[in-house]
Coordinates of C-alpha atoms (C1' of nucleotides) in Angstrom, one line a residue:
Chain A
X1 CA 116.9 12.1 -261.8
X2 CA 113.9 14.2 -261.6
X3 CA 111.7 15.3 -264.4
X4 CA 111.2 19.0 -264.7
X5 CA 109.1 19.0 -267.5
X6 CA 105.8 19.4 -265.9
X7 CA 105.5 21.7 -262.6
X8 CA 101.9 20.0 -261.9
X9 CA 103.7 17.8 -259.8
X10 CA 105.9 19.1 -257.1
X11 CA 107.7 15.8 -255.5
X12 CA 108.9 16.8 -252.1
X13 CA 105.9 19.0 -250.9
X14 CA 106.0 17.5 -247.6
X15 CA 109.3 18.6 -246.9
X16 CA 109.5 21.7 -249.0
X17 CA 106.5 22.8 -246.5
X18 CA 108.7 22.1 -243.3
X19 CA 111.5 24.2 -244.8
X20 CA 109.0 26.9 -245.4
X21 CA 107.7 26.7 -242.0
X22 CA 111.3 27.1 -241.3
X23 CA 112.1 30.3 -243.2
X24 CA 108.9 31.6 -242.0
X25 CA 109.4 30.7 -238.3
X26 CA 113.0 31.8 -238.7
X27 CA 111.9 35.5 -240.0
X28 CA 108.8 36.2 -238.6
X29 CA 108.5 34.3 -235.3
X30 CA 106.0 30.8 -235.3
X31 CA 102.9 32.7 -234.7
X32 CA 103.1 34.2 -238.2
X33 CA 103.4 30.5 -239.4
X34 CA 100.3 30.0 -242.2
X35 CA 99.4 27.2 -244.0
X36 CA 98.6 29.3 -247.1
X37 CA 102.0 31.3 -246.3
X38 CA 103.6 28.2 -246.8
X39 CA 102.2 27.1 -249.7
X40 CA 102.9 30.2 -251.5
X41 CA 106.1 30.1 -250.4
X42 CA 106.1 27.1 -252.7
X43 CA 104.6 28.3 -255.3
X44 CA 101.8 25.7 -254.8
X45 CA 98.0 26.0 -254.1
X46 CA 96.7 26.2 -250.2
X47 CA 94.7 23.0 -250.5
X48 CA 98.1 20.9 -251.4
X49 CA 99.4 21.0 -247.8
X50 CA 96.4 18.5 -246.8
X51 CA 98.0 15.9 -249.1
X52 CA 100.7 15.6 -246.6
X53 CA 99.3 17.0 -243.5
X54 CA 95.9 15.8 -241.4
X55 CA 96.0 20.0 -240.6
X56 CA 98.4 22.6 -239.2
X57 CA 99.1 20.9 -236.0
X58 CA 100.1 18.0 -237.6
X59 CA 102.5 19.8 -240.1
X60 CA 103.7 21.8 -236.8
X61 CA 104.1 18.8 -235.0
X62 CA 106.4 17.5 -237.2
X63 CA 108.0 20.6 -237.4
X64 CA 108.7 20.5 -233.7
X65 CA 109.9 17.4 -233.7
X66 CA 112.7 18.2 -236.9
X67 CA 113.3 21.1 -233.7
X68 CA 113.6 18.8 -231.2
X69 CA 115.9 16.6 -233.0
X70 CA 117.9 19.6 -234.5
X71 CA 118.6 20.3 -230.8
X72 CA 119.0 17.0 -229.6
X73 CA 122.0 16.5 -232.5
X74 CA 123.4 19.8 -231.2
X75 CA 123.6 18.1 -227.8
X76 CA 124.9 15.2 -229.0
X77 CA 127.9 16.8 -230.8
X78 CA 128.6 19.1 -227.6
X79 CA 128.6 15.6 -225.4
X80 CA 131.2 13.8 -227.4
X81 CA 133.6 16.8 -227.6
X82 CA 133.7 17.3 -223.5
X83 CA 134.3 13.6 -223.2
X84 CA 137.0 13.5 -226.1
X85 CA 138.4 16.5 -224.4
X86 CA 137.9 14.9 -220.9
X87 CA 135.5 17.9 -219.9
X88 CA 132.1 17.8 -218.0
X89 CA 129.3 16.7 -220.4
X90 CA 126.4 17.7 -218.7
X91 CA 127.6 21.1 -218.8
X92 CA 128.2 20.9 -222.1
X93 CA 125.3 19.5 -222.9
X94 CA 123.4 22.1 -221.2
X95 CA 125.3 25.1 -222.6
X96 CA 123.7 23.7 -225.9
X97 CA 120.7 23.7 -224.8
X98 CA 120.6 27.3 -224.0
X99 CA 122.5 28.3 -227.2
X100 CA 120.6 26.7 -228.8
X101 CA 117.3 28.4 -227.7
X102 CA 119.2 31.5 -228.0
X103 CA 120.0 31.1 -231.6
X104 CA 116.2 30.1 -232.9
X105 CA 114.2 30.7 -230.6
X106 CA 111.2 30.4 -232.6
X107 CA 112.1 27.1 -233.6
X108 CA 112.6 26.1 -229.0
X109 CA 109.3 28.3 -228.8
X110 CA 107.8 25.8 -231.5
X111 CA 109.1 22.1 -229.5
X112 CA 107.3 22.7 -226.7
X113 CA 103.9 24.7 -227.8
X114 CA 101.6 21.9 -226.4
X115 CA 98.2 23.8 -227.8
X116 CA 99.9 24.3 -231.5
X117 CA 100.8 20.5 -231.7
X118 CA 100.1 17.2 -231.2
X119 CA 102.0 16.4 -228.1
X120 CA 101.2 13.0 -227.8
X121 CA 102.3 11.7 -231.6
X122 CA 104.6 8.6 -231.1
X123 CA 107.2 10.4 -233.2
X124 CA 107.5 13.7 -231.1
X125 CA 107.2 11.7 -227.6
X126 CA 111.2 9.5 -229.7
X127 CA 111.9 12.9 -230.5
X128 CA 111.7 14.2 -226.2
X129 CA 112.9 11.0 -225.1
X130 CA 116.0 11.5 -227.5
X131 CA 116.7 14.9 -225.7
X132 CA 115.7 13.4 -222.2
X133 CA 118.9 10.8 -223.0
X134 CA 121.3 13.2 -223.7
X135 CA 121.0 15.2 -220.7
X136 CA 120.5 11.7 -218.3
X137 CA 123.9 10.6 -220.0
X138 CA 125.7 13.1 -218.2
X139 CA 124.6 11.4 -214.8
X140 CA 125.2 7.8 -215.4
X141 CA 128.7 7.8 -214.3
X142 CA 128.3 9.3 -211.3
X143 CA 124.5 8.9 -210.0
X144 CA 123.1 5.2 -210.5
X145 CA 119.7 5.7 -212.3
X146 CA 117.1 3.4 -211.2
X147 CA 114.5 3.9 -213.9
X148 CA 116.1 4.8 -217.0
X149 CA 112.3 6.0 -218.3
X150 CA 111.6 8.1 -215.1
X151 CA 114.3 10.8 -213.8
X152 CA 116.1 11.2 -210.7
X153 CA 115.5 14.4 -208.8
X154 CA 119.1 15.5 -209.8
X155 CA 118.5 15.2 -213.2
X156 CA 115.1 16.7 -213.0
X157 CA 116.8 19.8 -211.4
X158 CA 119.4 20.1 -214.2
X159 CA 116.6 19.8 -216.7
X160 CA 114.3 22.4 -215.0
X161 CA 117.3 24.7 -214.6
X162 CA 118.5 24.8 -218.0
X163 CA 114.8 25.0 -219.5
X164 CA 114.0 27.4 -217.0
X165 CA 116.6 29.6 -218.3
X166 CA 116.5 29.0 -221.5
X167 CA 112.2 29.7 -221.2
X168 CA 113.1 33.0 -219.3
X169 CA 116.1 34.3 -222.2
X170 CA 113.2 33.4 -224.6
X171 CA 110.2 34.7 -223.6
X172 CA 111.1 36.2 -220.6
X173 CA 112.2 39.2 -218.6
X174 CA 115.8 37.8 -217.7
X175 CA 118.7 39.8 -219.5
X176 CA 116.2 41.3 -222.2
X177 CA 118.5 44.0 -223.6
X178 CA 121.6 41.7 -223.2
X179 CA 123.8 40.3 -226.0
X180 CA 123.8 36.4 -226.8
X181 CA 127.7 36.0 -225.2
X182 CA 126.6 37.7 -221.8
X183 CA 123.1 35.7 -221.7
X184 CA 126.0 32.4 -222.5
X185 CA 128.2 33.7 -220.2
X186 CA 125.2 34.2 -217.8
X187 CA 124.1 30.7 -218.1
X188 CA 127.8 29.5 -217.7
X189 CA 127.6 31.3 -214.4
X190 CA 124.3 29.9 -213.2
X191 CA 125.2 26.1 -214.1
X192 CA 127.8 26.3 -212.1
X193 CA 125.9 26.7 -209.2
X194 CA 124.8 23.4 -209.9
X195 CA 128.2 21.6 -209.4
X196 CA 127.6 21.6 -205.2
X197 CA 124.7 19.4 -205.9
X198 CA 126.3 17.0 -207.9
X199 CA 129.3 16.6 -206.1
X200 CA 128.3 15.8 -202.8
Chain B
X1 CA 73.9 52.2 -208.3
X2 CA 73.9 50.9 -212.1
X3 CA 71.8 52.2 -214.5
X4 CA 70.5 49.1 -215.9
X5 CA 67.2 50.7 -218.0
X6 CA 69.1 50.6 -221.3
X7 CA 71.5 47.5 -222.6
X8 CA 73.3 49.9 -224.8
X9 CA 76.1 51.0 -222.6
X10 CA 77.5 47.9 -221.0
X11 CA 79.7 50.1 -218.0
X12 CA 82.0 47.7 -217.5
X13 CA 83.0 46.0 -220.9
X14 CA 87.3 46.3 -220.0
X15 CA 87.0 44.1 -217.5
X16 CA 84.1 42.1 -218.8
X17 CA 86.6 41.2 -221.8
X18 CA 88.9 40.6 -219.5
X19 CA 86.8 38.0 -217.8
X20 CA 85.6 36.5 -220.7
X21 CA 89.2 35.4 -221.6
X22 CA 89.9 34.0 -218.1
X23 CA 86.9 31.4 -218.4
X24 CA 87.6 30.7 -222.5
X25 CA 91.0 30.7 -221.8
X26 CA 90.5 28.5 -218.8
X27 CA 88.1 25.9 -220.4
X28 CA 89.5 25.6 -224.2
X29 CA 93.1 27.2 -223.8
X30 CA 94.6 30.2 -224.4
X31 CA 94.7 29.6 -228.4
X32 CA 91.1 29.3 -228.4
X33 CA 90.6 32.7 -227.3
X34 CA 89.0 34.7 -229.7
X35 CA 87.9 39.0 -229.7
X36 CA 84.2 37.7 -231.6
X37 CA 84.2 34.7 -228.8
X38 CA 84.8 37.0 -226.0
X39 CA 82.4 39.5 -227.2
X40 CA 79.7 37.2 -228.2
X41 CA 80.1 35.9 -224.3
X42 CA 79.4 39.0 -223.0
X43 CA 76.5 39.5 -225.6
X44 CA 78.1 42.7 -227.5
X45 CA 79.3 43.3 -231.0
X46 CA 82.7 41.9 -232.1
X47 CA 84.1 45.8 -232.8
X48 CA 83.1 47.0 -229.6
X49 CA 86.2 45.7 -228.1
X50 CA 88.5 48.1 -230.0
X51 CA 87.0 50.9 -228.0
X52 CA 88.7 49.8 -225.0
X53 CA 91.6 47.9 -226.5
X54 CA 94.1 49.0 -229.5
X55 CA 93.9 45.1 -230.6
X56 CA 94.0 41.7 -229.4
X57 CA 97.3 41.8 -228.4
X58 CA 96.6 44.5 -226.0
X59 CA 93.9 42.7 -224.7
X60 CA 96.2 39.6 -224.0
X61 CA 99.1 41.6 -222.8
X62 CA 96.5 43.1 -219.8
X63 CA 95.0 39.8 -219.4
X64 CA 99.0 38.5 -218.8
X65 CA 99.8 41.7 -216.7
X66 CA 96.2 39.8 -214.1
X67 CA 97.9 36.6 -215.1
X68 CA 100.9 37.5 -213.3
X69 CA 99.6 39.8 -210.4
X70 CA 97.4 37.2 -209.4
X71 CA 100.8 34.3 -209.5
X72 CA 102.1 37.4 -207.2
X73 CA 99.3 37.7 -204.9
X74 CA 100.0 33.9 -204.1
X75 CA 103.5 33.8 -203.8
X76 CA 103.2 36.9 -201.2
X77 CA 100.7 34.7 -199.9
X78 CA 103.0 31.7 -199.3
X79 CA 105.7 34.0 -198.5
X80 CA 103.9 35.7 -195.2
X81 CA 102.6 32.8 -194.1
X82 CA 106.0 31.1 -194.2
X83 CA 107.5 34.0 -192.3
X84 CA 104.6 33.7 -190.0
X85 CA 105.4 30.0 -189.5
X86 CA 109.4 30.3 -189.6
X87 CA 108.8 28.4 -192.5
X88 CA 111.5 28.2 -195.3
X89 CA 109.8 31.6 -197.5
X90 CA 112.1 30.4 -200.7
X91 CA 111.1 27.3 -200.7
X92 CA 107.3 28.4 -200.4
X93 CA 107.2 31.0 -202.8
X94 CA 108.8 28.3 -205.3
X95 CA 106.1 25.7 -204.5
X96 CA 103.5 28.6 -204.7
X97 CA 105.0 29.0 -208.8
X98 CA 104.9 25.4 -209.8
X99 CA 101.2 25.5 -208.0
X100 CA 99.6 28.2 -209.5
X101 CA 101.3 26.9 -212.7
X102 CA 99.4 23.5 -212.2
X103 CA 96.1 24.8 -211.6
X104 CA 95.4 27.6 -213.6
X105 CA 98.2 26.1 -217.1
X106 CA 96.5 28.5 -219.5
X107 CA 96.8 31.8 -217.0
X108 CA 100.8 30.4 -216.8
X109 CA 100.9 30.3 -220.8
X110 CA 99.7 33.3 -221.4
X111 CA 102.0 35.2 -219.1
X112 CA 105.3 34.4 -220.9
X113 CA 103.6 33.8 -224.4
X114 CA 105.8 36.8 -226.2
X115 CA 104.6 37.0 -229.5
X116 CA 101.2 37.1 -228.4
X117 CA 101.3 40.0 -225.8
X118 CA 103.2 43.5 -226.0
X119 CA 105.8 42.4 -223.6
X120 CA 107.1 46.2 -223.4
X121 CA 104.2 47.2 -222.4
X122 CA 104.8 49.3 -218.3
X123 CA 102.3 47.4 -217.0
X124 CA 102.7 43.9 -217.6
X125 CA 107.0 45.0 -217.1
X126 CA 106.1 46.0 -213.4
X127 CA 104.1 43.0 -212.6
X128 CA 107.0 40.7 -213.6
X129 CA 109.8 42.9 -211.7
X130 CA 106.8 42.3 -208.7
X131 CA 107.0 38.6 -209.1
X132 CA 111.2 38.7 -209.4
X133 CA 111.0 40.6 -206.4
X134 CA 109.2 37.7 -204.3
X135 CA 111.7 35.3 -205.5
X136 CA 114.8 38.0 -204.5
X137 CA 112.7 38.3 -201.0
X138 CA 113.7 35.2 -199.9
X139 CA 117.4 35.5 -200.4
X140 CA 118.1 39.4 -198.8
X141 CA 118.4 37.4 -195.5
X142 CA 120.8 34.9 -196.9
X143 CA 123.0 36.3 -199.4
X144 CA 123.5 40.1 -199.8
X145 CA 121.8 41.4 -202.7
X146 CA 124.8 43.5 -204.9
X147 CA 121.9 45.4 -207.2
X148 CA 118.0 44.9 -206.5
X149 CA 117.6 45.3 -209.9
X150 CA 119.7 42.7 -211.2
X151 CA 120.0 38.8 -210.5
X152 CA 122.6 37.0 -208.5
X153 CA 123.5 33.6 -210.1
X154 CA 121.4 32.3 -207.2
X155 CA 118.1 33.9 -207.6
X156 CA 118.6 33.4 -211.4
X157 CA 119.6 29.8 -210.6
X158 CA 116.5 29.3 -208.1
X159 CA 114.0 31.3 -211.1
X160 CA 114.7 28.9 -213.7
X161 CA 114.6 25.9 -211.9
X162 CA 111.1 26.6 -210.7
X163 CA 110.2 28.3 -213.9
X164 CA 111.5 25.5 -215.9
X165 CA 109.8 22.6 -213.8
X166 CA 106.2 24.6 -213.7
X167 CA 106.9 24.5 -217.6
X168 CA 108.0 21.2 -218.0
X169 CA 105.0 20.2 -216.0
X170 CA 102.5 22.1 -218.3
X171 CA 104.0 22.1 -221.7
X172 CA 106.5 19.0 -221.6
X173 CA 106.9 15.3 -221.4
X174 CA 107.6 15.2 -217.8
X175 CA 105.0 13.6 -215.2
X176 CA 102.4 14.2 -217.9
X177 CA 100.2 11.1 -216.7
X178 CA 101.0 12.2 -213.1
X179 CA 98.0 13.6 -210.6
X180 CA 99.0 16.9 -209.5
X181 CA 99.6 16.3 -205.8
X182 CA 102.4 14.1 -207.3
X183 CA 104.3 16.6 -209.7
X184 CA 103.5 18.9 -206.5
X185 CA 105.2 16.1 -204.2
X186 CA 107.9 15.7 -206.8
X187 CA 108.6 19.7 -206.8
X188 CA 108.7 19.4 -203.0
X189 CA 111.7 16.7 -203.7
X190 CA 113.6 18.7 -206.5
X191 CA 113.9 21.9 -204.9
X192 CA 115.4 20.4 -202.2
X193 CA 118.2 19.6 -204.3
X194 CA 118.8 23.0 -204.4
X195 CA 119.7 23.7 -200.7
X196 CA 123.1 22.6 -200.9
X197 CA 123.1 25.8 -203.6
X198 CA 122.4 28.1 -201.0
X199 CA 123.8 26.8 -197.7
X200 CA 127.2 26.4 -198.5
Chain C
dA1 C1' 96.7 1.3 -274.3
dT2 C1' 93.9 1.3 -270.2
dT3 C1' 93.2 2.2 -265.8
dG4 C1' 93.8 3.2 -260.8
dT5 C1' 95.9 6.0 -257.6
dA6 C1' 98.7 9.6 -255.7
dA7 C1' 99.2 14.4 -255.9
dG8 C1' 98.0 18.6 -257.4
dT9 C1' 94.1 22.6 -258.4
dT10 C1' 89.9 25.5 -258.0
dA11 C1' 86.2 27.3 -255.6
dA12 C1' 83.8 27.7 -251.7
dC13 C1' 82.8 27.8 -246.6
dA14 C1' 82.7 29.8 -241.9
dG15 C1' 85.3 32.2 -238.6
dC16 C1' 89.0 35.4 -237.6
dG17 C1' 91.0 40.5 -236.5
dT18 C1' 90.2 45.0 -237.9
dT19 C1' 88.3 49.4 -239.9
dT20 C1' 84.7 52.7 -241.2
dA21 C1' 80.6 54.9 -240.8
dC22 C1' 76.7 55.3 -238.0
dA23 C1' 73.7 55.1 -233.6
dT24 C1' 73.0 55.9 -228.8
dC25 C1' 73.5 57.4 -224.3
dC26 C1' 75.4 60.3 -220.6
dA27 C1' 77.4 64.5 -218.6
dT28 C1' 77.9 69.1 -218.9
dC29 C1' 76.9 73.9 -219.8
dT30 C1' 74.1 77.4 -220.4
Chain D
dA1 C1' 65.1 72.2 -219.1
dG2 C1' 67.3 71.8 -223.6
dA3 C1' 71.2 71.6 -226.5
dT4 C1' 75.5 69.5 -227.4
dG5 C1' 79.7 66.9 -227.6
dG6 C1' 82.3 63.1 -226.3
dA7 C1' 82.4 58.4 -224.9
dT8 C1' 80.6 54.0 -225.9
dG9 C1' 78.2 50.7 -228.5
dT10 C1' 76.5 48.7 -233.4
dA11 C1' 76.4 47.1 -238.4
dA12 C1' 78.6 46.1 -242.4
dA13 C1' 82.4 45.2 -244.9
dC14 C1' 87.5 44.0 -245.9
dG15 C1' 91.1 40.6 -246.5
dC16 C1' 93.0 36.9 -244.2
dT17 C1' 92.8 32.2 -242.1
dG18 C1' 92.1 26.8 -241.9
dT19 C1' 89.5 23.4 -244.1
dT20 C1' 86.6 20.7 -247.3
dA21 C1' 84.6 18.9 -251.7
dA22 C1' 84.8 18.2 -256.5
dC23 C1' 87.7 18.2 -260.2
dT24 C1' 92.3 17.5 -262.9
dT25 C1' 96.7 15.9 -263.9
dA26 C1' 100.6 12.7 -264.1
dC27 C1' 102.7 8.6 -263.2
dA28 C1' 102.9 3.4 -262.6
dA29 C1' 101.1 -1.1 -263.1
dT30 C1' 98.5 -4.1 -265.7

DNA sequence: ATTGTAAGTTAACAGCGTTTACATCCATCT
DNA sequence: AGATGGATGTAAACGCTGTTAACTTACAAT
């Protein structure tokens, strides 16, 4: 399959430097993310990354955007269980977004960075429009959408709400010293206030 | 008054430094910020800022700790004159978030930008339990508060939706080709949604 | 076999945060 | 008034960063 013989020659830098800025992000938070870091992660000289990469914001835009799909399958996966299970899927879908913001938070940190990355590559603009679906699909059977691009003001609120709180949990002053099941828990509480909105 | 026969002693080089962040920070970003940058601005040597400052990071967290006073001093301003008016104060205070969020983007980044800023630090904690405190203001007539300190699912609710739309705004993919009197006008409309929340 | 190209290396550059040792000024005390 | 000490600024250096240019290696197609 591959040839080991000679290590000139690594064969999946590109990706081997997205998993590094993975470990790295995962450990040490995404502003101790370095291009050399990386690559000596790898075992492979600083300059390589430039094969693969125009410069950092490019290899941290892709980055965000493996994020922003990681979370985007997350929500997908929560979706189809409420509607096999016949429960709400926009709460489920928004529950994932929080946990998952909870759970690597350097990696939801990383998604929306605008100054770290190249926010308006064609690849990363799929990548929010993806996650924009997800939480819109929870609407269609009850709100008509006009503009499936553009959002409805309900759907805008559920997106600002769960961002909002899963911003604040993140960065924020909200339920600092609290454990990850009360900050769930938390966020169960607050989406609920949501439901007199929908429902009327 | 000043002394100003010898350039030696600057007098005022805390706040200067201070300063020279807002306008960098304001005209390149809050990533372009830079101690030598600051201090070359100000026309003094790059180590003089660890005289008044342990490191960057201090710097930035007192910069924040402005950021967020000043976010304050305009949602107390919205607040009164609401009051004043018999205005919905909520509703202004909320508008006055996504607005200051809108005009000065790199003040609102820096604020909740964690790894960047000692977000322990007594300072910068009291200027975000002073901001809270505007958004619990407009609820003590509404709802009755259980513990000042803590959050009802309400005020937490109300928070992240405006936290999470004045983030979408300036980090996301929403309205990102909009003028700002229109994601303004489209705050107006989504926090409406929310009064069903709080007038049930 | 030759050769072209993709993918790696090495060495260098300027700019960054930070530290150390030194210089200067100001306030205070005799 | 003169000495002195602490606060405040400077200069030079450190290792680190992103990035580039010139070079080398390995593979693939002719």
């Amino acid at each position: 399959m591959k040839k080991r013989n000679s290590r000139y020659h690594h064969g999946h830098l590109a990706e081997s430097l997205l998993d590094a800025v993975d470990e790295i992000a995962s450990q040490f938070g995404i502003e101790a993310v370095t291009l050399r870091g990386c690559a000596k992660r790898i075992g492979v000289s600083p300059a390589s990354a430039f094969r693969h990469y125009a410069d950092k914001r490019a290899l941290l835009t892709v980055f965000a955007t493996r994020a922003l799909n990681q979370l985007a399958d997350a929500m997908e996966v929560a979706m189809l269980q409420a509607q096999e299970e016949g429960g709400d899927a926009l709460h489920a879908v928004c529950m994932a977004y929080v946990r998952f913001a909870l759970t690597k938070p350097a990696f939801f940190r990383a998604m929306w960075r605008e100054e770290m990355i190249y926010s308006r590559d064609a690849d990363y603009l799929a990548a929010t429009e993806r996650l924009a679906g997800y939480l819109q699909e929870g609407f269609v059977k009850t709100i008509a959408d006009e503009d499936p691009c553009d959002f409805s003001p309900q759907e805008l609120l559920a997106w600002s709400a769960v961002h909002g709180l899963a911003c604040l949990f993140v960065d924020g002053p909200v339920a600092r010293e609290k454990e990850r099941e009360d900050k769930l828990q938390l966020t169960d509480t607050v989406l609920r206030q949501l439901l007199p909105v929908f429902s009327q």
